[in-house]
Short mmCIF file of N, CA and C in Angstrom, two decimals:
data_model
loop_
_atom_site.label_atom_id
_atom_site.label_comp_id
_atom_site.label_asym_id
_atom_site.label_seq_id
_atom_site.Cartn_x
_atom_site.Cartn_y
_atom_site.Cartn_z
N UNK A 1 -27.30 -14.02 114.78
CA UNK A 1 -27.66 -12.97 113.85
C UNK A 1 -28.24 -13.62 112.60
N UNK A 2 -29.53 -13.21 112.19
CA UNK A 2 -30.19 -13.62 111.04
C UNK A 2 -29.68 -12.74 110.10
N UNK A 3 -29.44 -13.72 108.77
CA UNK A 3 -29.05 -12.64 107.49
C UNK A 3 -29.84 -11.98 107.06
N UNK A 4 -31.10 -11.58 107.46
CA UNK A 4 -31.73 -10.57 107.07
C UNK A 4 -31.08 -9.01 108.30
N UNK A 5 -31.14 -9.87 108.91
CA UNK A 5 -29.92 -8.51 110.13
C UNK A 5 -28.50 -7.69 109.25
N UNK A 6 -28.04 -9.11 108.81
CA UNK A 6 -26.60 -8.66 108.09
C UNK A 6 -27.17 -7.61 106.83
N UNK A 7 -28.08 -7.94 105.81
CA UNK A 7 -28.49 -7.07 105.17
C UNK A 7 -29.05 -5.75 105.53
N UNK A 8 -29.22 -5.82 106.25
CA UNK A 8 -30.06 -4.57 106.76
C UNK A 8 -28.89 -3.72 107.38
N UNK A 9 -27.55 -4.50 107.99
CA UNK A 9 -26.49 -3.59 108.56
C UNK A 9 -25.77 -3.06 107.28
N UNK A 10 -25.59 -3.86 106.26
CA UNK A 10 -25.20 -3.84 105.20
C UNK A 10 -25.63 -2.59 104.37
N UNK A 11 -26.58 -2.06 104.50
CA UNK A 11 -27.16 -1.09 104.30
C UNK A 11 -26.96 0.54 105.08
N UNK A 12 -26.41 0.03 105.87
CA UNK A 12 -26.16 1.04 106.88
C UNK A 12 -24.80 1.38 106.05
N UNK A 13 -23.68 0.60 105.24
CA UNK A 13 -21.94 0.90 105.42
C UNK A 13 -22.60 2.26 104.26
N UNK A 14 -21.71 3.27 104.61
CA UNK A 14 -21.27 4.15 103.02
C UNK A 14 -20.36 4.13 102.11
N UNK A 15 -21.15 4.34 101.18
CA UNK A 15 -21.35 3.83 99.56
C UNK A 15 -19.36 4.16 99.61
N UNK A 16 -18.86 4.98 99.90
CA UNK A 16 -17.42 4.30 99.71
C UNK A 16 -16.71 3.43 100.61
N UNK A 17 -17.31 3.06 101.83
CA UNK A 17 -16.60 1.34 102.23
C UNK A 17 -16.83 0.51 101.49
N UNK A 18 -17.99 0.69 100.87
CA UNK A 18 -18.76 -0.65 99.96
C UNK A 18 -17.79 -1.42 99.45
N UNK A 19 -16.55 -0.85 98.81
CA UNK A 19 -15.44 -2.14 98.46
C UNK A 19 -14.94 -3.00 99.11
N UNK A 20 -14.66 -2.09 100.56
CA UNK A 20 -13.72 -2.89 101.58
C UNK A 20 -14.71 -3.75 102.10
N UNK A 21 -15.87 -3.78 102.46
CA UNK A 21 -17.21 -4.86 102.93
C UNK A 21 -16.96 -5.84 101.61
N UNK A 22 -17.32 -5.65 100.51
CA UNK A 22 -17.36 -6.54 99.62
C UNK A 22 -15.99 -7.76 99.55
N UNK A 23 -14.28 -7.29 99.90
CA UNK A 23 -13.59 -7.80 99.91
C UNK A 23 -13.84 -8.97 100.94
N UNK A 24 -14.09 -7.73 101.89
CA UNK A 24 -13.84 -9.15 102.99
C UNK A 24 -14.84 -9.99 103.13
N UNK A 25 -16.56 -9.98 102.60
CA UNK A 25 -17.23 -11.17 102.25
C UNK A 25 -16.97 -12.10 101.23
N UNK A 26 -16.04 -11.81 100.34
CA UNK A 26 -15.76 -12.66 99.05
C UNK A 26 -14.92 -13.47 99.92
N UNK A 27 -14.27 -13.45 100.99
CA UNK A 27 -13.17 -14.13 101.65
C UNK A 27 -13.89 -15.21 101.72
N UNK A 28 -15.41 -15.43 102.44
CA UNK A 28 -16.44 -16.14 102.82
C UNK A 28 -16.73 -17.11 102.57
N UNK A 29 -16.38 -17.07 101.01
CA UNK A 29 -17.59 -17.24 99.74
C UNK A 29 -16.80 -18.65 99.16
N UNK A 30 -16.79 -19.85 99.56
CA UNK A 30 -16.04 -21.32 98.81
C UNK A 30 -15.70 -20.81 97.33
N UNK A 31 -14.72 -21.27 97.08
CA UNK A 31 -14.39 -20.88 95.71
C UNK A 31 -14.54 -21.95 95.10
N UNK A 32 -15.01 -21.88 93.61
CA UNK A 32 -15.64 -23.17 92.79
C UNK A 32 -14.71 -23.24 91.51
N UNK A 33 -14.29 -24.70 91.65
CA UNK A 33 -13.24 -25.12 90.65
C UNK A 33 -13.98 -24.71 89.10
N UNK A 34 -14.17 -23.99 88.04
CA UNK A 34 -15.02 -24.28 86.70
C UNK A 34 -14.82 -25.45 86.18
N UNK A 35 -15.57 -26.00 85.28
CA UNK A 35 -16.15 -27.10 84.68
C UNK A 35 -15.71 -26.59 83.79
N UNK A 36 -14.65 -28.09 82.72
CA UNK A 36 -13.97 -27.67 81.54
C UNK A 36 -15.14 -27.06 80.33
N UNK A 37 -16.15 -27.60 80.11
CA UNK A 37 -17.08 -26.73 79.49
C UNK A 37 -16.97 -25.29 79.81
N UNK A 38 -17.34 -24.88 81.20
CA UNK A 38 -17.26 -23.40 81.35
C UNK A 38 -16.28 -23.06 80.67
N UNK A 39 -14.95 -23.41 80.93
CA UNK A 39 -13.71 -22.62 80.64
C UNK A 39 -13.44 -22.76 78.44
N UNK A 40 -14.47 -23.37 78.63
CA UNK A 40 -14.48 -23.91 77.05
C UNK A 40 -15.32 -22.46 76.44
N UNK A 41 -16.21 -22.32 77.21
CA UNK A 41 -17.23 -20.76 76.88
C UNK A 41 -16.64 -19.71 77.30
N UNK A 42 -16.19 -19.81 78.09
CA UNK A 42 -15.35 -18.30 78.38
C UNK A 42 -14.09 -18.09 77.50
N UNK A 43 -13.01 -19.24 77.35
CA UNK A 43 -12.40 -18.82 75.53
C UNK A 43 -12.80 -18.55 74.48
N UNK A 44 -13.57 -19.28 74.51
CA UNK A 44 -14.61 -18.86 73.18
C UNK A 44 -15.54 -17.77 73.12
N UNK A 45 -15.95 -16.92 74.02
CA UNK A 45 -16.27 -15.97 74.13
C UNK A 45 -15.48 -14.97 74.09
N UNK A 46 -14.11 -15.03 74.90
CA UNK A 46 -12.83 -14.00 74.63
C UNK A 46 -12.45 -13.81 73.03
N UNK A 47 -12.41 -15.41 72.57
CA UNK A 47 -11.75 -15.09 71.07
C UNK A 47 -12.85 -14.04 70.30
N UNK A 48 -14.29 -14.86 70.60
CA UNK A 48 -15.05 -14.07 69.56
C UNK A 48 -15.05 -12.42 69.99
N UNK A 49 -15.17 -12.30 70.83
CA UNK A 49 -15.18 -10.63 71.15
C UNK A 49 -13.77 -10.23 70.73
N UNK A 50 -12.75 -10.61 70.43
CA UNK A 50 -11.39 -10.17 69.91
C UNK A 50 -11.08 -10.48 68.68
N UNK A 51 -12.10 -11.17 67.80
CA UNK A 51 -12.31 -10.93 66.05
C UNK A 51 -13.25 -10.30 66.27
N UNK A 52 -14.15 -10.30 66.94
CA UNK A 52 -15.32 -9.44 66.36
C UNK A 52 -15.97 -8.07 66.91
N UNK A 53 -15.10 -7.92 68.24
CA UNK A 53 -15.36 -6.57 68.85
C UNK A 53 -16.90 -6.74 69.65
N UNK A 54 -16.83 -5.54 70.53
CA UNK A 54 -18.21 -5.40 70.83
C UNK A 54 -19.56 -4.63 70.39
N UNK A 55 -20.32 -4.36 70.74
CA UNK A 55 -21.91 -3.32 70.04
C UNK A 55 -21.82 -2.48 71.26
N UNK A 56 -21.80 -1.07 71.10
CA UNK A 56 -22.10 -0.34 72.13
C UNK A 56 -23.53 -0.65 72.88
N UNK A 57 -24.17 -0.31 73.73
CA UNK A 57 -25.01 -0.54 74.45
C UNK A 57 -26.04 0.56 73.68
N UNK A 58 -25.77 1.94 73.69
CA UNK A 58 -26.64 2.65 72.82
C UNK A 58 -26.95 2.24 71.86
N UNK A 59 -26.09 1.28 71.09
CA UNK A 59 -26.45 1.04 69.34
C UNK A 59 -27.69 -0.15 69.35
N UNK A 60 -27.81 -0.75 70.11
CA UNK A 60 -29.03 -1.67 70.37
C UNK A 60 -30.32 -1.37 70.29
N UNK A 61 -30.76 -1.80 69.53
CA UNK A 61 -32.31 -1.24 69.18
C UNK A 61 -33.45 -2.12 70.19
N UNK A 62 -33.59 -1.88 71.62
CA UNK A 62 -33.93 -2.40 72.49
C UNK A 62 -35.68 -2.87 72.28
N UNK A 63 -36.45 -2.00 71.55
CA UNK A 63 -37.74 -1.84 71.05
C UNK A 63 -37.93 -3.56 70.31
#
């Protein structure tokens, strides 16, 4: 089976199995140790969003 097959069956599941398909391909999927840098940006991204909150998505002046 070519993965363009799997996509195309993939397309076929309805939109509420979509979780249970998604679970069981993440099973698949090698899991990747992060790189102390990463984990260095992702604290530092938690802290700053927890002094500084977020911007709604509407409030963005996208123009």
């Amino acid at each position: 089976m070519s993965k363009e097959m799997l996509k195309n069956l993939i397309e076929l599941v309805p939109e509420e199995d979509v979780d249970v398909l998604y679970r069981v391909i993440v099973k698949f999927v090698p899991e990747v140790i992060p790189e102390p840098d990463e984990i260095e940006a992702f604290t530092d991204g938690r802290k700053d969003r927890l002094e500084n909150g977020t911007i709604p998505h509407n409030a963005i002046n996208w123009d």
